[in-house]
CSV table of C-alpha atoms in Angstrom, one decimal:
chain,number,residue,atom,x,y,z
A,1,MET,CA,-6.5,-15.2,-15.2
A,2,VAL,CA,-4.0,-17.1,-13.6
A,3,ALA,CA,-3.0,-14.2,-11.0
A,4,PHE,CA,-6.1,-13.9,-9.9
A,5,SER,CA,-7.5,-17.4,-9.1
A,6,LEU,CA,-4.3,-17.6,-7.0
A,7,LEU,CA,-5.2,-14.6,-5.0
A,8,ALA,CA,-8.7,-15.7,-4.7
A,9,ALA,CA,-7.7,-19.3,-3.7
A,10,LEU,CA,-5.4,-18.2,-1.1
A,11,ALA,CA,-7.8,-15.8,0.1
A,12,SER,CA,-9.3,-18.3,3.2
A,13,VAL,CA,-5.4,-19.4,4.0
A,14,LEU,CA,-4.4,-15.2,4.2
A,15,SER,CA,-7.2,-14.7,6.5
A,16,LEU,CA,-6.4,-16.9,8.9
A,17,SER,CA,-2.4,-16.4,8.7
A,18,VAL,CA,-2.8,-12.6,8.9
A,19,ALA,CA,-5.9,-11.5,10.8
A,20,ALA,CA,-5.4,-8.2,13.0
A,21,PRO,CA,-5.2,-8.4,16.5
A,22,ALA,CA,-8.0,-7.3,18.4
A,23,ALA,CA,-6.1,-4.4,20.0
A,24,GLU,CA,-5.9,-3.0,16.5
A,25,LEU,CA,-9.5,-2.8,15.4
A,26,VAL,CA,-10.0,0.2,18.1
A,27,ALA,CA,-9.7,3.2,16.0
A,28,ARG,CA,-6.6,5.2,16.7
A,29,ASP,CA,-6.4,9.1,17.9
A,30,SER,CA,-5.8,11.1,14.2
A,31,SER,CA,-7.7,13.9,15.3
A,32,ALA,CA,-4.7,15.8,16.9
A,33,CYS,CA,-2.2,17.5,15.1
A,34,VAL,CA,1.5,16.3,16.0
A,35,THR,CA,4.1,19.0,16.6
A,36,GLY,CA,8.0,18.5,16.7
A,37,ASP,CA,9.7,15.1,15.6
A,38,ALA,CA,6.3,13.1,15.9
A,39,VAL,CA,4.6,11.9,12.8
A,40,HIS,CA,1.1,10.8,11.5
A,41,ILE,CA,0.9,7.5,10.2
A,42,ILE,CA,-1.7,6.4,7.4
A,43,VAL,CA,-1.8,2.3,7.2
A,44,ALA,CA,-3.1,0.4,5.0
A,45,ARG,CA,-3.4,-3.5,6.2
A,46,ALA,CA,-3.1,-6.7,4.1
A,47,SER,CA,-6.0,-8.5,2.1
A,48,THR,CA,-8.3,-10.1,4.1
A,49,GLU,CA,-7.4,-8.8,7.1
A,50,LEU,CA,-9.5,-7.7,9.9
A,51,PRO,CA,-10.3,-3.7,9.6
A,52,GLY,CA,-7.5,-1.6,11.7
A,53,GLU,CA,-4.3,-1.4,11.4
A,54,GLY,CA,-3.4,-5.5,10.5
A,55,ILE,CA,0.2,-7.0,10.7
A,56,ILE,CA,1.8,-3.9,10.1
A,57,GLY,CA,0.6,-2.0,12.9
A,58,GLN,CA,3.4,-3.4,14.9
A,59,VAL,CA,5.7,-1.9,12.9
A,60,VAL,CA,3.8,1.2,13.2
A,61,THR,CA,3.9,0.5,17.6
A,62,MET,CA,7.3,0.7,17.3
A,63,ILE,CA,7.5,3.6,15.3
A,64,LYS,CA,5.4,5.5,17.7
A,65,SER,CA,7.1,4.2,20.7
A,66,GLN,CA,10.4,6.3,19.6
A,67,LEU,CA,8.6,9.1,17.9
A,68,PRO,CA,6.6,10.3,21.2
A,69,GLY,CA,3.3,11.7,20.6
A,70,SER,CA,3.2,10.7,17.1
A,71,THR,CA,-0.3,9.4,16.1
A,72,SER,CA,-1.8,6.8,13.2
A,73,GLU,CA,-5.1,5.9,12.2
A,74,ALA,CA,-5.9,3.0,9.7
A,75,VAL,CA,-7.0,3.3,6.3
A,76,SER,CA,-11.0,2.1,5.7
A,77,TYR,CA,-11.4,0.1,2.3
A,78,PRO,CA,-12.3,-3.9,1.6
A,79,ALA,CA,-9.1,-5.4,1.1
A,80,THR,CA,-10.5,-8.2,-0.4
A,81,LEU,CA,-9.0,-10.3,-2.8
A,82,TYR,CA,-11.9,-11.3,-4.8
A,83,PRO,CA,-13.0,-8.7,-6.1
A,84,TYR,CA,-9.2,-7.7,-5.9
A,85,LEU,CA,-8.7,-4.3,-8.8
A,86,SER,CA,-12.2,-2.6,-7.4
A,87,SER,CA,-10.6,-3.0,-3.3
A,88,GLU,CA,-7.3,-1.5,-4.4
A,89,ALA,CA,-8.9,1.4,-6.0
A,90,ALA,CA,-10.8,2.1,-2.8
A,91,GLY,CA,-7.7,2.0,-0.9
A,92,VAL,CA,-6.0,4.3,-3.1
A,93,SER,CA,-8.7,6.8,-2.5
A,94,ALA,CA,-9.1,6.4,0.6
A,95,MET,CA,-5.5,6.9,1.5
A,96,THR,CA,-5.3,9.7,-0.9
A,97,SER,CA,-8.0,11.4,1.1
A,98,LEU,CA,-6.6,10.6,4.3
A,99,VAL,CA,-3.2,12.9,3.3
A,100,GLN,CA,-5.2,15.2,2.0
A,101,SER,CA,-7.4,16.1,4.6
A,102,TYR,CA,-4.8,16.1,7.4
A,103,VAL,CA,-2.3,18.4,5.7
A,104,ALA,CA,-5.3,21.0,5.0
A,105,ARG,CA,-6.0,20.5,8.6
A,106,CYS,CA,-2.6,21.1,10.5
A,107,GLY,CA,-1.1,22.7,7.8
A,108,GLU,CA,2.2,22.7,5.6
A,109,GLY,CA,4.4,21.5,8.1
A,110,SER,CA,2.8,18.0,8.3
A,111,ARG,CA,4.8,15.2,8.9
A,112,LEU,CA,3.4,12.1,7.6
A,113,ILE,CA,4.4,8.5,7.4
A,114,LEU,CA,2.5,5.9,5.0
A,115,ALA,CA,2.6,1.9,5.9
A,116,GLY,CA,1.3,-0.9,4.2
A,117,TYR,CA,1.1,-4.6,3.8
A,118,SER,CA,0.5,-6.6,0.8
A,119,GLN,CA,-3.0,-5.0,-0.9
A,120,GLY,CA,-1.4,-2.6,1.7
A,121,ALA,CA,1.8,-2.0,0.0
A,122,GLN,CA,0.2,-1.3,-3.6
A,123,VAL,CA,-2.2,1.2,-2.0
A,124,VAL,CA,1.0,3.1,-0.6
A,125,GLY,CA,2.3,3.2,-4.1
A,126,ASP,CA,-0.8,3.9,-6.0
A,127,THR,CA,-1.4,6.7,-3.4
A,128,LEU,CA,3.0,8.1,-4.1
A,129,CYS,CA,2.5,7.7,-7.9
A,130,GLY,CA,-0.5,7.0,-9.5
A,131,SER,CA,-1.9,3.4,-10.8
A,132,SER,CA,0.4,0.3,-10.7
A,133,GLY,CA,1.1,-2.1,-13.6
A,134,LEU,CA,-2.3,-4.3,-12.2
A,135,PHE,CA,-4.4,-1.8,-14.4
A,136,GLY,CA,-2.0,-1.0,-17.1
A,137,GLY,CA,-0.7,-4.1,-17.9
A,138,PHE,CA,-3.2,-6.9,-16.9
A,139,SER,CA,-5.5,-7.6,-19.3
A,140,VAL,CA,-9.1,-7.2,-18.2
A,141,PRO,CA,-11.4,-9.8,-19.8
A,142,SER,CA,-14.2,-9.0,-21.9
A,143,GLY,CA,-17.0,-8.2,-20.1
A,144,PHE,CA,-15.4,-7.0,-16.8
A,145,GLY,CA,-17.4,-4.6,-14.9
A,146,SER,CA,-21.1,-5.6,-16.1
A,147,SER,CA,-23.9,-7.0,-13.7
A,148,THR,CA,-23.8,-10.1,-16.2
A,149,SER,CA,-19.5,-10.4,-15.3
A,150,SER,CA,-20.0,-12.6,-12.0
A,151,PRO,CA,-18.1,-13.3,-10.3
A,152,TRP,CA,-15.7,-10.4,-11.2
A,153,SER,CA,-16.9,-7.3,-10.6
A,154,PHE,CA,-15.5,-3.8,-10.1
A,155,SER,CA,-18.1,-2.8,-7.2
A,156,GLY,CA,-19.5,0.3,-9.2
A,157,LEU,CA,-16.6,1.8,-10.7
A,158,SER,CA,-17.4,2.8,-14.0
A,159,LYS,CA,-16.1,2.2,-17.3
A,160,ARG,CA,-14.8,5.7,-17.4
A,161,ASP,CA,-13.4,5.3,-14.0
A,162,LEU,CA,-11.6,2.1,-15.2
A,163,ASP,CA,-10.6,4.1,-18.2
A,164,SER,CA,-8.3,6.1,-15.9
A,165,PHE,CA,-6.2,3.4,-14.7
A,166,ASN,CA,-4.4,3.2,-17.8
A,167,THR,CA,-0.7,3.7,-16.6
A,168,SER,CA,0.0,4.1,-20.7
A,169,THR,CA,0.7,7.3,-20.9
A,170,ASP,CA,1.7,10.3,-18.1
A,171,ASP,CA,-1.7,11.9,-18.2
A,172,ALA,CA,-3.6,9.3,-16.4
A,173,LEU,CA,-0.6,8.4,-14.3
A,174,ALA,CA,-0.7,12.6,-12.9
A,175,LYS,CA,-4.6,12.0,-12.3
A,176,ARG,CA,-3.5,9.1,-9.4
A,177,GLN,CA,-0.8,10.6,-8.0
A,178,LEU,CA,-0.7,13.1,-5.0
A,179,SER,CA,0.1,16.5,-6.0
A,180,SER,CA,3.9,17.4,-5.5
A,181,SER,CA,3.1,20.0,-3.0
A,182,ILE,CA,1.1,17.3,-0.7
A,183,SER,CA,3.6,14.5,-1.3
A,184,GLY,CA,6.5,17.1,0.3
A,185,ASN,CA,4.7,16.0,3.5
A,186,ILE,CA,5.7,12.4,3.0
A,187,VAL,CA,8.5,11.5,5.7
A,188,ALA,CA,8.7,8.0,4.9
A,189,ALA,CA,7.0,5.1,3.6
A,190,ILE,CA,7.3,1.6,3.9
A,191,GLN,CA,6.3,-1.3,2.1
A,192,MET,CA,6.2,-5.1,3.0
A,193,GLY,CA,5.3,-7.6,0.2
A,194,ASP,CA,3.9,-5.1,-2.2
A,195,PRO,CA,2.4,-7.3,-5.6
A,196,SER,CA,3.2,-4.1,-7.8
A,197,PHE,CA,7.4,-4.6,-6.9
A,198,VAL,CA,9.9,-4.1,-9.4
A,199,PRO,CA,13.5,-5.5,-8.4
A,200,GLY,CA,16.5,-3.7,-8.8
A,201,GLN,CA,15.1,-0.6,-7.5
A,202,SER,CA,17.5,1.3,-5.1
A,203,PHE,CA,14.3,1.5,-2.6
A,204,ASP,CA,14.2,-2.4,-2.5
A,205,ALA,CA,14.8,-4.1,0.1
A,206,GLY,CA,15.2,-7.9,1.1
A,207,THR,CA,16.3,-10.4,-1.0
A,208,SER,CA,13.6,-10.7,-4.6
A,209,ARG,CA,15.1,-10.4,-7.9
A,210,MET,CA,11.7,-11.3,-9.3
A,211,ARG,CA,8.8,-9.3,-10.3
A,212,GLY,CA,5.3,-9.2,-8.4
A,213,LEU,CA,2.1,-10.2,-10.0
A,214,PHE,CA,1.4,-6.9,-10.8
A,215,PRO,CA,4.5,-4.9,-11.8
A,216,ARG,CA,4.8,-1.3,-11.5
A,217,SER,CA,5.0,0.1,-14.6
A,218,SER,CA,8.0,2.1,-16.4
A,219,SER,CA,6.2,5.8,-15.4
A,220,GLY,CA,5.0,4.5,-12.1
A,221,VAL,CA,9.3,3.1,-10.8
A,222,GLN,CA,10.4,6.3,-12.2
A,223,CYS,CA,7.8,8.3,-10.1
A,224,LEU,CA,8.8,6.6,-7.1
A,225,GLN,CA,12.5,6.5,-7.1
A,226,GLY,CA,11.6,10.5,-6.4
A,227,PHE,CA,10.9,8.9,-3.1
A,228,ALA,CA,13.8,6.5,-3.0
A,229,ASP,CA,15.6,8.2,0.2
A,230,ARG,CA,11.9,8.0,1.9
A,231,LEU,CA,10.8,4.7,0.5
A,232,ARG,CA,12.1,0.8,1.3
A,233,SER,CA,10.1,-2.0,0.0
A,234,TYR,CA,10.6,-5.2,1.5
A,235,CYS,CA,10.3,-8.1,-0.8
A,236,ASP,CA,12.1,-11.8,-0.4
A,237,THR,CA,12.4,-14.3,-2.4
A,238,GLY,CA,9.9,-16.5,-3.3
A,239,ASP,CA,7.1,-14.7,-1.9
A,240,GLU,CA,3.6,-15.5,-4.2
A,241,PHE,CA,2.2,-12.0,-4.1
A,242,CYS,CA,5.6,-10.1,-4.8
A,243,ALA,CA,8.3,-12.3,-6.2
A,244,SER,CA,5.5,-14.8,-8.1
A,245,GLY,CA,6.7,-17.2,-6.3
A,246,PHE,CA,5.5,-20.2,-4.7
A,247,SER,CA,5.8,-19.2,-0.6
A,248,LEU,CA,2.0,-17.7,1.3
A,249,ALA,CA,5.0,-18.4,4.5
A,250,VAL,CA,7.7,-15.9,3.1
A,251,HIS,CA,5.2,-12.7,1.9
A,252,LEU,CA,3.6,-13.4,5.5
A,253,SER,CA,7.3,-13.1,7.3
A,254,TYR,CA,8.1,-9.2,7.0
A,255,VAL,CA,7.4,-7.8,10.1
A,256,GLN,CA,9.0,-10.6,12.3
A,257,ARG,CA,12.3,-10.5,9.8
A,258,TYR,CA,12.1,-6.8,8.9
A,259,GLY,CA,10.2,-5.2,11.0
A,260,ALA,CA,12.5,-3.3,13.4
A,261,GLU,CA,14.8,-2.5,10.6
A,262,ALA,CA,11.4,-0.7,8.6
A,263,ALA,CA,11.1,1.0,11.8
A,264,ALA,CA,14.2,2.6,12.5
A,265,PHE,CA,14.5,3.6,8.8
A,266,ALA,CA,11.2,5.7,9.6
A,267,VAL,CA,12.4,7.2,12.9
A,268,SER,CA,15.6,8.1,11.2
A,269,ARG,CA,14.0,9.7,8.6
A,270,ALA,CA,11.2,11.5,10.7
A,271,ARG,CA,14.3,13.1,12.4
A,272,ALA,CA,16.3,13.8,9.3
């Protein structure tokens, strides 16, 4: 409960610190199928940011400027810290649907980039590889999910839904990840400040050697290794969320510190 209490306490601060620029509130063009080196970018904002692409939208803009004709769209999900579990689950469902619908509309040659900040970064990881350690490793208090369990609730998720988040078996993991046929359309993925961060992975970037608040399960990490050449997960020492530290300032610094590098990585993968 300590982790969730911390998340709730920081909600008002984080909302003021990383509120999405007004320009990001405008829906991006997602109807056209891109061609050539262009890509379609699906973006999940950080917790408590206003609807839109959020702070990581600045990285998306850098990518689009280097890959003319590229398009982007924001994942529509609650992005709440309170409750967190149901919000993140909704984000995974929404991002998965956007990926599937784009590939269905634009064909096997579809080229997609996924990007997410904070809770949005966890959404990216869970979209690629199923539920993170938050659901499989966190001990849910008795009564969670019931109408009498205020203030914590799962906003309509059934017990069956909750049970399916258990990642202790390969079967449960498989139910929550993109099919191999569609995952091949992901040319790059960027995570910044992922609460399910696990250090020591080949796709990690930044200075952190500590696990996040909700570290991803071993099976989930193994799955992400399959995307290692296409994935970058940024986390620095001291980050309250991805490194279980004490600095909110570090958590909010990734676009300024690594934005250009992340964009260059995504562009290089798109051109590979």
